[in-house]
mmCIF file of C-alpha atoms in Angstrom:
data_model
loop_
_atom_site.group_PDB
_atom_site.id
_atom_site.type_symbol
_atom_site.label_atom_id
_atom_site.label_comp_id
_atom_site.label_asym_id
_atom_site.label_seq_id
_atom_site.Cartn_x
_atom_site.Cartn_y
_atom_site.Cartn_z
ATOM 1 C CA MET A 1 53.779 74.126 141.668
ATOM 2 C CA LYS A 2 54.078 77.879 141.046
ATOM 3 C CA ALA A 3 50.305 78.156 140.695
ATOM 4 C CA LEU A 4 49.810 76.262 143.953
ATOM 5 C CA LEU A 5 52.296 78.481 145.768
ATOM 6 C CA ALA A 6 50.565 81.595 144.471
ATOM 7 C CA ALA A 7 47.221 80.263 145.647
ATOM 8 C CA LEU A 8 48.603 79.497 149.100
ATOM 9 C CA LEU A 9 50.106 82.961 149.411
ATOM 10 C CA ALA A 10 46.793 84.492 148.377
ATOM 11 C CA ALA A 11 44.974 82.408 150.974
ATOM 12 C CA VAL A 12 47.371 83.541 153.697
ATOM 13 C CA ALA A 13 46.876 87.156 152.675
ATOM 14 C CA LEU A 14 43.100 86.773 152.789
ATOM 15 C CA SER A 15 43.278 85.166 156.231
ATOM 16 C CA THR A 16 45.264 88.052 157.724
ATOM 17 C CA PRO A 17 43.098 89.833 160.314
ATOM 18 C CA SER A 18 41.828 93.203 159.160
ATOM 19 C CA ARG A 19 42.968 96.371 160.907
ATOM 20 C CA ALA A 20 41.131 99.524 161.783
ATOM 21 C CA ALA A 21 41.705 102.341 159.327
ATOM 22 C CA ASP A 22 44.811 104.439 159.910
ATOM 23 C CA PRO A 23 44.160 107.960 161.217
ATOM 24 C CA ASP A 24 44.134 110.552 158.429
ATOM 25 C CA PRO A 25 46.296 113.628 159.148
ATOM 26 C CA ALA A 26 44.274 115.541 156.554
ATOM 27 C CA ASP A 27 41.440 115.464 159.120
ATOM 28 C CA TRP A 28 43.543 116.775 161.988
ATOM 29 C CA PRO A 29 40.688 117.542 164.424
ATOM 30 C CA SER A 30 39.667 113.874 164.231
ATOM 31 C CA VAL A 31 43.264 112.788 164.876
ATOM 32 C CA LEU A 32 43.468 115.045 167.935
ATOM 33 C CA ALA A 33 40.173 113.706 169.256
ATOM 34 C CA ALA A 34 41.256 110.095 168.793
ATOM 35 C CA ALA A 35 44.643 110.769 170.396
ATOM 36 C CA LYS A 36 43.239 112.192 173.625
ATOM 37 C CA GLY A 37 43.730 109.721 176.445
ATOM 38 C CA GLN A 38 46.075 107.447 174.500
ATOM 39 C CA THR A 39 49.410 106.178 175.822
ATOM 40 C CA VAL A 40 52.196 106.343 173.234
ATOM 41 C CA TYR A 41 55.126 103.972 173.725
ATOM 42 C CA TRP A 42 58.061 105.695 172.034
ATOM 43 C CA ASN A 43 60.975 103.320 171.478
ATOM 44 C CA ALA A 44 64.032 105.573 171.327
ATOM 45 C CA TRP A 45 67.723 105.389 172.128
ATOM 46 C CA GLY A 46 68.225 106.089 175.814
ATOM 47 C CA GLY A 47 71.976 106.536 176.062
ATOM 48 C CA SER A 48 72.149 110.304 176.572
ATOM 49 C CA GLU A 49 70.915 112.147 179.649
ATOM 50 C CA ASN A 50 70.217 115.392 177.806
ATOM 51 C CA ILE A 51 68.250 113.637 175.047
ATOM 52 C CA ASN A 52 66.296 111.659 177.639
ATOM 53 C CA ALA A 53 65.469 114.925 179.404
ATOM 54 C CA TYR A 54 64.286 116.434 176.116
ATOM 55 C CA ILE A 55 62.002 113.458 175.457
ATOM 56 C CA GLU A 56 60.651 113.826 178.999
ATOM 57 C CA TRP A 57 59.842 117.478 178.216
ATOM 58 C CA VAL A 58 58.069 116.405 175.011
ATOM 59 C CA GLY A 59 55.989 114.030 177.112
ATOM 60 C CA SER A 60 54.996 116.747 179.565
ATOM 61 C CA GLU A 61 53.939 119.018 176.693
ATOM 62 C CA LEU A 62 51.883 116.300 174.993
ATOM 63 C CA LYS A 63 50.174 115.551 178.314
ATOM 64 C CA ALA A 64 49.295 119.200 178.926
ATOM 65 C CA ARG A 65 48.282 120.050 175.354
ATOM 66 C CA ASN A 66 46.696 116.870 174.058
ATOM 67 C CA GLY A 67 46.003 114.550 176.980
ATOM 68 C CA ILE A 68 48.555 112.045 175.666
ATOM 69 C CA GLU A 69 50.742 109.936 177.953
ATOM 70 C CA LEU A 70 54.214 109.475 176.405
ATOM 71 C CA VAL A 71 56.316 106.559 177.674
ATOM 72 C CA HIS A 72 59.988 106.548 176.651
ATOM 73 C CA VAL A 73 61.013 102.929 176.080
ATOM 74 C CA LYS A 74 64.786 103.341 176.282
ATOM 75 C CA LEU A 75 66.799 101.337 173.767
ATOM 76 C CA GLU A 76 70.469 100.555 173.367
ATOM 77 C CA ASP A 77 69.877 99.613 169.729
ATOM 78 C CA THR A 78 66.965 100.564 167.464
ATOM 79 C CA ALA A 79 67.105 97.076 165.963
ATOM 80 C CA THR A 80 65.565 95.810 169.220
ATOM 81 C CA ALA A 81 62.328 97.666 168.480
ATOM 82 C CA VAL A 82 62.392 96.544 164.854
ATOM 83 C CA ALA A 83 62.738 92.917 165.959
ATOM 84 C CA LYS A 84 59.771 93.357 168.293
ATOM 85 C CA VAL A 85 57.537 94.520 165.424
ATOM 86 C CA VAL A 86 58.833 91.706 163.193
ATOM 87 C CA ALA A 87 57.884 89.168 165.857
ATOM 88 C CA GLU A 88 54.427 90.678 166.303
ATOM 89 C CA LYS A 89 53.723 90.548 162.577
ATOM 90 C CA ALA A 90 54.901 86.939 162.422
ATOM 91 C CA ALA A 91 52.508 86.135 165.275
ATOM 92 C CA GLY A 92 49.616 87.768 163.415
ATOM 93 C CA ARG A 93 49.349 90.679 165.843
ATOM 94 C CA THR A 94 48.028 93.306 163.437
ATOM 95 C CA GLU A 95 46.370 95.419 166.145
ATOM 96 C CA GLY A 96 47.406 96.533 169.608
ATOM 97 C CA GLY A 97 51.137 96.406 168.966
ATOM 98 C CA SER A 98 53.572 97.194 171.761
ATOM 99 C CA VAL A 99 55.495 99.860 169.802
ATOM 100 C CA ASP A 100 53.744 103.099 168.835
ATOM 101 C CA LEU A 101 56.647 105.269 167.706
ATOM 102 C CA ILE A 102 60.294 104.535 166.832
ATOM 103 C CA TRP A 103 63.275 106.889 166.547
ATOM 104 C CA ILE A 104 64.780 105.601 163.330
ATOM 105 C CA ASN A 105 66.728 106.173 160.112
ATOM 106 C CA GLY A 106 68.955 104.412 157.626
ATOM 107 C CA GLU A 107 68.995 100.642 157.402
ATOM 108 C CA ASN A 108 66.457 100.131 160.199
ATOM 109 C CA PHE A 109 63.931 102.234 158.286
ATOM 110 C CA ALA A 110 64.748 100.481 155.015
ATOM 111 C CA SER A 111 64.271 97.113 156.697
ATOM 112 C CA MET A 112 60.887 98.033 158.189
ATOM 113 C CA GLN A 113 59.685 99.549 154.928
ATOM 114 C CA ARG A 114 60.811 96.514 152.962
ATOM 115 C CA GLN A 115 59.006 94.121 155.321
ATOM 116 C CA GLY A 116 55.752 96.078 155.406
ATOM 117 C CA LEU A 117 56.141 96.958 159.074
ATOM 118 C CA LEU A 118 55.268 100.656 158.816
ATOM 119 C CA MET A 119 52.027 102.607 158.812
ATOM 120 C CA GLY A 120 51.327 104.519 155.677
ATOM 121 C CA PRO A 121 52.516 105.580 153.224
ATOM 122 C CA GLY A 122 51.744 109.275 152.974
ATOM 123 C CA TRP A 123 51.064 110.406 156.534
ATOM 124 C CA ALA A 124 54.206 112.368 157.408
ATOM 125 C CA ASP A 125 53.857 115.013 154.701
ATOM 126 C CA LYS A 126 50.237 115.645 155.734
ATOM 127 C CA LEU A 127 51.077 116.603 159.320
ATOM 128 C CA PRO A 128 50.304 120.286 160.015
ATOM 129 C CA ASN A 129 53.892 121.236 160.899
ATOM 130 C CA TRP A 130 55.241 119.649 157.712
ATOM 131 C CA ALA A 131 54.417 123.014 156.105
ATOM 132 C CA TYR A 132 57.525 124.431 157.819
ATOM 133 C CA ALA A 133 59.918 121.631 156.823
ATOM 134 C CA ASP A 134 62.867 122.687 154.663
ATOM 135 C CA VAL A 135 62.278 120.125 151.925
ATOM 136 C CA GLU A 136 63.696 122.480 149.281
ATOM 137 C CA HIS A 137 67.199 122.620 150.789
ATOM 138 C CA LYS A 138 67.276 119.414 152.827
ATOM 139 C CA PRO A 139 66.634 116.496 150.452
ATOM 140 C CA THR A 140 67.359 114.078 153.294
ATOM 141 C CA LEU A 141 63.945 114.924 154.778
ATOM 142 C CA THR A 142 62.314 112.766 152.117
ATOM 143 C CA VAL A 143 65.155 110.420 151.119
ATOM 144 C CA ASP A 144 66.724 108.407 153.938
ATOM 145 C CA PHE A 145 70.162 107.067 152.901
ATOM 146 C CA THR A 146 68.869 106.896 149.274
ATOM 147 C CA ILE A 147 65.547 105.257 150.267
ATOM 148 C CA PRO A 148 62.472 107.437 149.509
ATOM 149 C CA THR A 149 60.551 107.791 152.751
ATOM 150 C CA LEU A 150 57.148 107.844 150.986
ATOM 151 C CA GLY A 151 55.783 109.772 153.951
ATOM 152 C CA GLN A 152 56.295 106.758 156.237
ATOM 153 C CA GLU A 153 58.610 108.535 158.685
ATOM 154 C CA SER A 154 58.574 112.085 159.993
ATOM 155 C CA PRO A 155 61.826 114.075 160.340
ATOM 156 C CA TRP A 156 62.795 115.682 163.619
ATOM 157 C CA GLY A 157 66.556 116.354 163.520
ATOM 158 C CA MET A 158 69.653 116.660 161.359
ATOM 159 C CA ALA A 159 73.313 115.723 161.261
ATOM 160 C CA LYS A 160 75.627 117.741 159.027
ATOM 161 C CA LEU A 161 79.318 117.824 158.160
ATOM 162 C CA VAL A 162 80.896 121.083 159.375
ATOM 163 C CA PHE A 163 84.526 122.256 159.281
ATOM 164 C CA PHE A 164 86.389 124.075 162.094
ATOM 165 C CA HIS A 165 89.476 126.299 162.195
ATOM 166 C CA ASP A 166 91.237 128.464 164.773
ATOM 167 C CA THR A 167 90.871 132.140 163.888
ATOM 168 C CA ALA A 168 93.916 132.909 166.022
ATOM 169 C CA HIS A 169 96.012 131.265 163.309
ATOM 170 C CA THR A 170 93.905 131.240 160.128
ATOM 171 C CA ALA A 171 91.557 133.893 158.743
ATOM 172 C CA ALA A 172 87.982 132.951 157.905
ATOM 173 C CA ASP A 173 88.206 134.417 154.411
ATOM 174 C CA THR A 174 91.121 132.106 153.569
ATOM 175 C CA MET A 175 89.211 128.894 154.302
ATOM 176 C CA PRO A 176 88.501 126.577 151.334
ATOM 177 C CA GLN A 177 85.015 126.610 149.850
ATOM 178 C CA SER A 178 84.977 123.175 148.200
ATOM 179 C CA ALA A 179 86.934 119.950 147.818
ATOM 180 C CA ALA A 180 88.799 121.481 144.888
ATOM 181 C CA GLY A 181 89.482 124.549 147.016
ATOM 182 C CA LEU A 182 90.787 122.360 149.838
ATOM 183 C CA LEU A 183 93.427 120.924 147.501
ATOM 184 C CA GLU A 184 94.513 124.435 146.519
ATOM 185 C CA TRP A 185 94.569 125.457 150.188
ATOM 186 C CA ALA A 186 96.735 122.424 151.031
ATOM 187 C CA ARG A 187 99.195 123.378 148.297
ATOM 188 C CA ALA A 188 99.581 126.757 149.987
ATOM 189 C CA HIS A 189 99.680 125.240 153.504
ATOM 190 C CA PRO A 190 101.454 121.868 153.288
ATOM 191 C CA GLY A 191 101.243 119.633 156.333
ATOM 192 C CA ARG A 192 98.331 121.524 157.891
ATOM 193 C CA PHE A 193 95.441 119.195 157.037
ATOM 194 C CA THR A 194 94.551 115.589 157.768
ATOM 195 C CA TYR A 195 91.519 113.345 158.208
ATOM 196 C CA PRO A 196 90.810 110.247 160.321
ATOM 197 C CA GLN A 197 91.819 106.962 158.772
ATOM 198 C CA PRO A 198 88.896 105.085 157.180
ATOM 199 C CA PRO A 199 86.937 103.056 158.140
ATOM 200 C CA ASP A 200 86.549 105.541 160.987
ATOM 201 C CA PHE A 201 83.076 107.063 160.494
ATOM 202 C CA ILE A 202 84.304 110.668 160.234
ATOM 203 C CA GLY A 203 87.128 109.705 157.876
ATOM 204 C CA SER A 204 84.774 107.737 155.643
ATOM 205 C CA SER A 205 82.313 110.641 155.687
ATOM 206 C CA PHE A 206 85.090 112.892 154.396
ATOM 207 C CA LEU A 207 85.584 110.515 151.453
ATOM 208 C CA LYS A 208 81.845 110.578 150.719
ATOM 209 C CA GLN A 209 81.793 114.384 150.865
ATOM 210 C CA ALA A 210 84.661 114.656 148.395
ATOM 211 C CA LEU A 211 83.219 112.016 146.067
ATOM 212 C CA SER A 212 79.827 113.751 146.071
ATOM 213 C CA GLU A 213 81.523 116.941 144.870
ATOM 214 C CA LEU A 214 83.957 115.425 142.383
ATOM 215 C CA VAL A 215 81.882 112.686 140.722
ATOM 216 C CA ALA A 216 80.719 113.417 137.178
ATOM 217 C CA ASP A 217 77.108 112.417 137.905
ATOM 218 C CA PRO A 218 76.124 112.646 141.595
ATOM 219 C CA SER A 219 72.873 110.783 140.946
ATOM 220 C CA VAL A 220 74.815 107.537 140.459
ATOM 221 C CA LEU A 221 75.693 107.640 144.168
ATOM 222 C CA GLN A 222 72.021 107.323 145.063
ATOM 223 C CA LYS A 223 72.000 103.786 143.645
ATOM 224 C CA PRO A 224 73.898 100.675 144.747
ATOM 225 C CA VAL A 225 77.454 100.330 143.471
ATOM 226 C CA VAL A 226 77.765 98.686 140.069
ATOM 227 C CA GLU A 227 81.125 96.962 140.419
ATOM 228 C CA ASN A 228 82.057 97.264 136.750
ATOM 229 C CA ASP A 229 81.589 101.046 136.978
ATOM 230 C CA PHE A 230 83.240 101.620 140.365
ATOM 231 C CA ASP A 231 86.716 102.501 139.077
ATOM 232 C CA ALA A 232 85.412 104.981 136.512
ATOM 233 C CA VAL A 233 82.975 106.658 138.913
ATOM 234 C CA THR A 234 85.551 107.054 141.701
ATOM 235 C CA ALA A 235 88.529 107.973 139.493
ATOM 236 C CA PRO A 236 88.103 111.743 140.174
ATOM 237 C CA LEU A 237 88.149 111.091 143.938
ATOM 238 C CA PHE A 238 91.306 108.993 143.943
ATOM 239 C CA THR A 239 93.067 111.355 141.532
ATOM 240 C CA TRP A 240 92.224 114.140 143.996
ATOM 241 C CA LEU A 241 93.430 112.102 146.983
ATOM 242 C CA ASP A 242 96.661 111.204 145.160
ATOM 243 C CA ALA A 243 97.309 114.939 144.807
ATOM 244 C CA LEU A 244 96.170 115.825 148.345
ATOM 245 C CA HIS A 245 98.008 113.181 150.370
ATOM 246 C CA PRO A 246 101.598 114.432 149.789
ATOM 247 C CA LEU A 247 100.414 117.849 151.030
ATOM 248 C CA MET A 248 98.860 116.538 154.243
ATOM 249 C CA TRP A 249 100.151 116.124 157.782
ATOM 250 C CA ARG A 250 103.101 113.704 157.687
ATOM 251 C CA GLN A 251 102.461 113.386 153.948
ATOM 252 C CA ALA A 252 99.557 111.034 154.724
ATOM 253 C CA LYS A 253 101.948 108.338 155.885
ATOM 254 C CA GLN A 254 100.059 108.453 159.166
ATOM 255 C CA PHE A 255 96.481 109.447 160.009
ATOM 256 C CA PRO A 256 94.636 110.250 163.240
ATOM 257 C CA LYS A 257 92.607 107.266 164.384
ATOM 258 C CA ASN A 258 89.358 109.144 164.957
ATOM 259 C CA TYR A 259 87.731 112.533 165.486
ATOM 260 C CA PRO A 260 88.928 113.008 169.101
ATOM 261 C CA ALA A 261 92.527 112.477 167.953
ATOM 262 C CA MET A 262 92.039 114.968 165.110
ATOM 263 C CA LYS A 263 90.422 117.459 167.500
ATOM 264 C CA GLN A 264 93.467 117.248 169.753
ATOM 265 C CA MET A 265 95.669 118.045 166.757
ATOM 266 C CA LEU A 266 93.796 121.321 166.205
ATOM 267 C CA ALA A 267 94.057 122.108 169.912
ATOM 268 C CA ASP A 268 97.815 121.446 169.782
ATOM 269 C CA GLY A 269 98.287 123.535 166.638
ATOM 270 C CA GLU A 270 99.391 120.565 164.518
ATOM 271 C CA VAL A 271 96.712 121.145 161.854
ATOM 272 C CA ASP A 272 94.572 124.111 160.825
ATOM 273 C CA ILE A 273 91.291 122.508 159.690
ATOM 274 C CA ILE A 274 89.220 119.683 161.172
ATOM 275 C CA PHE A 275 85.590 118.615 160.767
ATOM 276 C CA ALA A 276 82.761 116.785 162.542
ATOM 277 C CA PHE A 277 79.219 115.591 161.855
ATOM 278 C CA ASN A 278 77.605 117.850 164.465
ATOM 279 C CA PRO A 279 77.375 121.620 163.916
ATOM 280 C CA ALA A 280 77.406 122.177 167.693
ATOM 281 C CA GLU A 281 80.592 120.154 168.231
ATOM 282 C CA ALA A 282 83.067 123.052 168.169
ATOM 283 C CA SER A 283 81.091 125.092 170.693
ATOM 284 C CA ALA A 284 80.748 122.045 172.941
ATOM 285 C CA ALA A 285 84.501 121.414 172.720
ATOM 286 C CA ILE A 286 85.230 125.043 173.586
ATOM 287 C CA ALA A 287 82.866 124.876 176.569
ATOM 288 C CA ALA A 288 84.603 121.679 177.718
ATOM 289 C CA GLY A 289 88.045 123.267 177.417
ATOM 290 C CA GLU A 290 89.051 120.903 174.606
ATOM 291 C CA LEU A 291 89.482 123.593 171.931
ATOM 292 C CA PRO A 292 90.549 127.248 172.116
ATOM 293 C CA GLY A 293 87.814 129.862 172.322
ATOM 294 C CA THR A 294 88.966 131.267 168.983
ATOM 295 C CA VAL A 295 87.844 128.189 166.991
ATOM 296 C CA ARG A 296 85.026 128.863 164.528
ATOM 297 C CA SER A 297 82.952 126.851 162.021
ATOM 298 C CA PHE A 298 82.516 126.990 158.257
ATOM 299 C CA VAL A 299 80.864 124.924 155.527
ATOM 300 C CA PHE A 300 81.245 124.568 151.783
ATOM 301 C CA PRO A 301 78.651 126.909 150.191
ATOM 302 C CA ALA A 302 77.467 124.293 147.679
ATOM 303 C CA GLY A 303 76.587 121.952 150.529
ATOM 304 C CA THR A 304 78.004 119.355 152.895
ATOM 305 C CA LEU A 305 77.067 115.772 153.666
ATOM 306 C CA SER A 306 73.934 115.510 155.746
ATOM 307 C CA ASN A 307 71.432 113.012 157.030
ATOM 308 C CA THR A 308 68.210 113.183 158.978
ATOM 309 C CA HIS A 309 66.772 111.246 161.882
ATOM 310 C CA PHE A 310 63.076 110.450 161.956
ATOM 311 C CA VAL A 311 60.220 108.908 163.873
ATOM 312 C CA ALA A 312 58.094 106.155 162.327
ATOM 313 C CA VAL A 313 54.835 104.459 163.321
ATOM 314 C CA PRO A 314 54.625 100.639 163.092
ATOM 315 C CA PHE A 315 51.764 99.183 161.055
ATOM 316 C CA ASN A 316 50.146 97.681 164.157
ATOM 317 C CA ALA A 317 50.724 100.520 166.627
ATOM 318 C CA ASN A 318 48.078 100.633 169.336
ATOM 319 C CA ALA A 319 48.084 104.446 169.640
ATOM 320 C CA ARG A 320 48.448 105.489 166.019
ATOM 321 C CA ALA A 321 46.632 108.806 166.428
ATOM 322 C CA GLY A 322 48.688 109.687 169.492
ATOM 323 C CA ALA A 323 51.871 108.779 167.631
ATOM 324 C CA LEU A 324 50.948 111.173 164.806
ATOM 325 C CA VAL A 325 50.314 113.988 167.273
ATOM 326 C CA ALA A 326 53.697 113.311 168.886
ATOM 327 C CA ALA A 327 55.437 113.281 165.490
ATOM 328 C CA ASP A 328 53.780 116.563 164.560
ATOM 329 C CA PHE A 329 54.772 118.206 167.838
ATOM 330 C CA LEU A 330 58.394 117.143 167.309
ATOM 331 C CA MET A 331 58.356 119.182 164.069
ATOM 332 C CA SER A 332 56.798 122.252 165.687
ATOM 333 C CA PRO A 333 58.873 125.456 165.837
ATOM 334 C CA GLU A 334 58.702 125.385 169.641
ATOM 335 C CA ALA A 335 59.991 121.809 169.933
ATOM 336 C CA GLN A 336 62.595 122.301 167.206
ATOM 337 C CA ALA A 337 63.976 125.476 168.772
ATOM 338 C CA ARG A 338 64.222 123.866 172.200
ATOM 339 C CA LYS A 339 66.016 120.859 170.699
ATOM 340 C CA GLN A 340 68.528 123.133 168.949
ATOM 341 C CA ASP A 341 69.366 124.938 172.199
ATOM 342 C CA PRO A 342 72.858 123.633 173.100
ATOM 343 C CA ASN A 343 71.902 123.770 176.763
ATOM 344 C CA VAL A 344 69.143 121.251 175.985
ATOM 345 C CA TRP A 345 70.590 119.147 173.136
ATOM 346 C CA GLY A 346 72.041 121.218 170.282
ATOM 347 C CA ASP A 347 70.470 119.071 167.528
ATOM 348 C CA PRO A 348 69.955 121.042 164.261
ATOM 349 C CA THR A 349 66.453 121.896 163.084
ATOM 350 C CA ILE A 350 64.701 120.430 160.050
ATOM 351 C CA LEU A 351 62.682 123.625 159.556
ATOM 352 C CA ALA A 352 63.093 126.392 156.952
ATOM 353 C CA MET A 353 63.567 129.748 158.647
ATOM 354 C CA ASP A 354 61.899 131.595 155.760
ATOM 355 C CA LYS A 355 58.705 129.569 156.256
ATOM 356 C CA LEU A 356 58.281 130.690 159.867
ATOM 357 C CA ASP A 357 56.489 133.789 161.080
ATOM 358 C CA ALA A 358 58.425 136.447 162.963
ATOM 359 C CA ALA A 359 57.586 135.059 166.399
ATOM 360 C CA ASP A 360 58.738 131.553 165.539
ATOM 361 C CA ARG A 361 61.887 132.799 163.785
ATOM 362 C CA ALA A 362 62.675 134.693 166.960
ATOM 363 C CA ARG A 363 62.761 131.383 168.860
ATOM 364 C CA PHE A 364 65.815 130.462 166.771
ATOM 365 C CA ASP A 365 67.307 133.935 166.369
ATOM 366 C CA THR A 366 67.490 134.410 170.134
ATOM 367 C CA LEU A 367 69.159 131.044 170.776
ATOM 368 C CA ASP A 368 72.720 131.213 172.002
ATOM 369 C CA LEU A 369 74.038 128.366 169.867
ATOM 370 C CA GLY A 370 77.552 128.788 171.186
ATOM 371 C CA VAL A 371 80.398 130.937 169.919
ATOM 372 C CA ALA A 372 81.396 128.518 167.151
ATOM 373 C CA THR A 373 78.012 127.214 165.968
ATOM 374 C CA LEU A 374 76.572 128.407 162.683
ATOM 375 C CA SER A 375 72.939 129.521 162.538
ATOM 376 C CA PRO A 376 70.469 127.294 160.656
ATOM 377 C CA ALA A 377 70.469 129.774 157.771
ATOM 378 C CA ASP A 378 74.276 129.631 157.549
ATOM 379 C CA LEU A 379 74.640 125.841 157.553
ATOM 380 C CA GLY A 380 74.079 125.749 153.800
ATOM 381 C CA PRO A 381 72.517 123.087 151.576
ATOM 382 C CA ALA A 382 72.433 119.422 152.533
ATOM 383 C CA VAL A 383 74.256 116.888 150.364
ATOM 384 C CA PRO A 384 72.455 113.525 150.586
ATOM 385 C CA GLU A 385 74.241 110.422 151.820
ATOM 386 C CA PRO A 386 75.278 107.991 149.070
ATOM 387 C CA HIS A 387 73.825 104.492 149.055
ATOM 388 C CA ALA A 388 75.416 102.490 151.881
ATOM 389 C CA SER A 389 77.243 100.241 149.408
ATOM 390 C CA TRP A 390 79.436 103.167 148.331
ATOM 391 C CA MET A 391 80.919 103.617 151.801
ATOM 392 C CA THR A 392 81.798 99.927 151.976
ATOM 393 C CA ARG A 393 83.571 99.961 148.619
ATOM 394 C CA LEU A 394 85.271 103.322 149.250
ATOM 395 C CA GLU A 395 86.715 102.011 152.510
ATOM 396 C CA GLU A 396 87.953 98.858 150.810
ATOM 397 C CA GLU A 397 89.556 100.732 147.933
ATOM 398 C CA TRP A 398 91.035 103.387 150.230
ATOM 399 C CA THR A 399 92.637 100.649 152.339
ATOM 400 C CA ARG A 400 93.992 98.899 149.258
ATOM 401 C CA ARG A 401 95.570 102.120 147.977
ATOM 402 C CA TYR A 402 96.615 103.959 151.123
ATOM 403 C CA GLY A 403 96.148 101.648 154.111
ATOM 404 C CA VAL A 404 98.643 102.450 156.844
ATOM 405 C CA ALA A 405 99.150 101.302 160.413
ATOM 406 C CA ASN A 406 98.944 103.985 163.071
#
């Protein structure tokens, strides 16, 4: 029976229609020539006016520079585009697919990679503008929520955990520099720190940040949880939390429900330190009148939790060459600097400033990021996200130990 099944599977594989060869980014002039006149259907989240406007600008640039028509297929959920490619593969549509480019990361990428739905591997790190990518200090450019990208998706933006404080009440040089330093700071300033109650995303991210710093071997977090080892691996975190909680706002008998509630606490002077997953958040809150103009940002010098968002090309994309040109343009210093402009989007760059020439560095140096936004050079190293299974188990164990009702 096993032999018969193997033979049937082999027959199915042999009967799969052949595809034209993927464009080779190593021969960039050929890619550009093939891309001219193509229409690229970019499936991307469409829920933000400023991001939609940025994508529209990208389209106008690709049209003028490369003769490419970019169509933004606006999604509410990336999984919709993934399902479309799944259905096309199941129907044997190996050419002329309806999706050319997808804004993607995390589980959606892992799912497409696992099912053989992506072009590649090895195209992303051959794009011309990859030479400027900060792969040395941003490991999330090549590892997406612990899954090696294998050059099957191209980075174009970052998310990073950043802390905020009000300089009218606390001096910058007194801010903690690590999780261990935060505990010492809390001992000196009882009641002046809190975090959102997990499983709120920001609260759970705080747990992952602390665990990444305190764990004996950080590499274990890049693998799925081994249940028999969970208690031993997380013991330093929960020992730290046991010490921190009595020193927190309301002695950790109550927690803010989410980031907006925690932000209001800083505005009201109830706490001295808060944090978010967007380096531009404090400046945006100041501009919106939600935080005082004296609020400023800081990070832990050894690094803070970070992840990257990417674009990927489905295996059966109709405009594969055009999709590669679009992905490369998204990594260009010009496109990255415009995206980081808070008046456009405020999304952090994936580029290394020391790899850029003076003219391209000036694009970033002259940006007014907002009074409370750190420069790319000051954001510090990126700490990679743990495997998704760690967040699930951390939330469960946190609730078992500390769960409270707000």
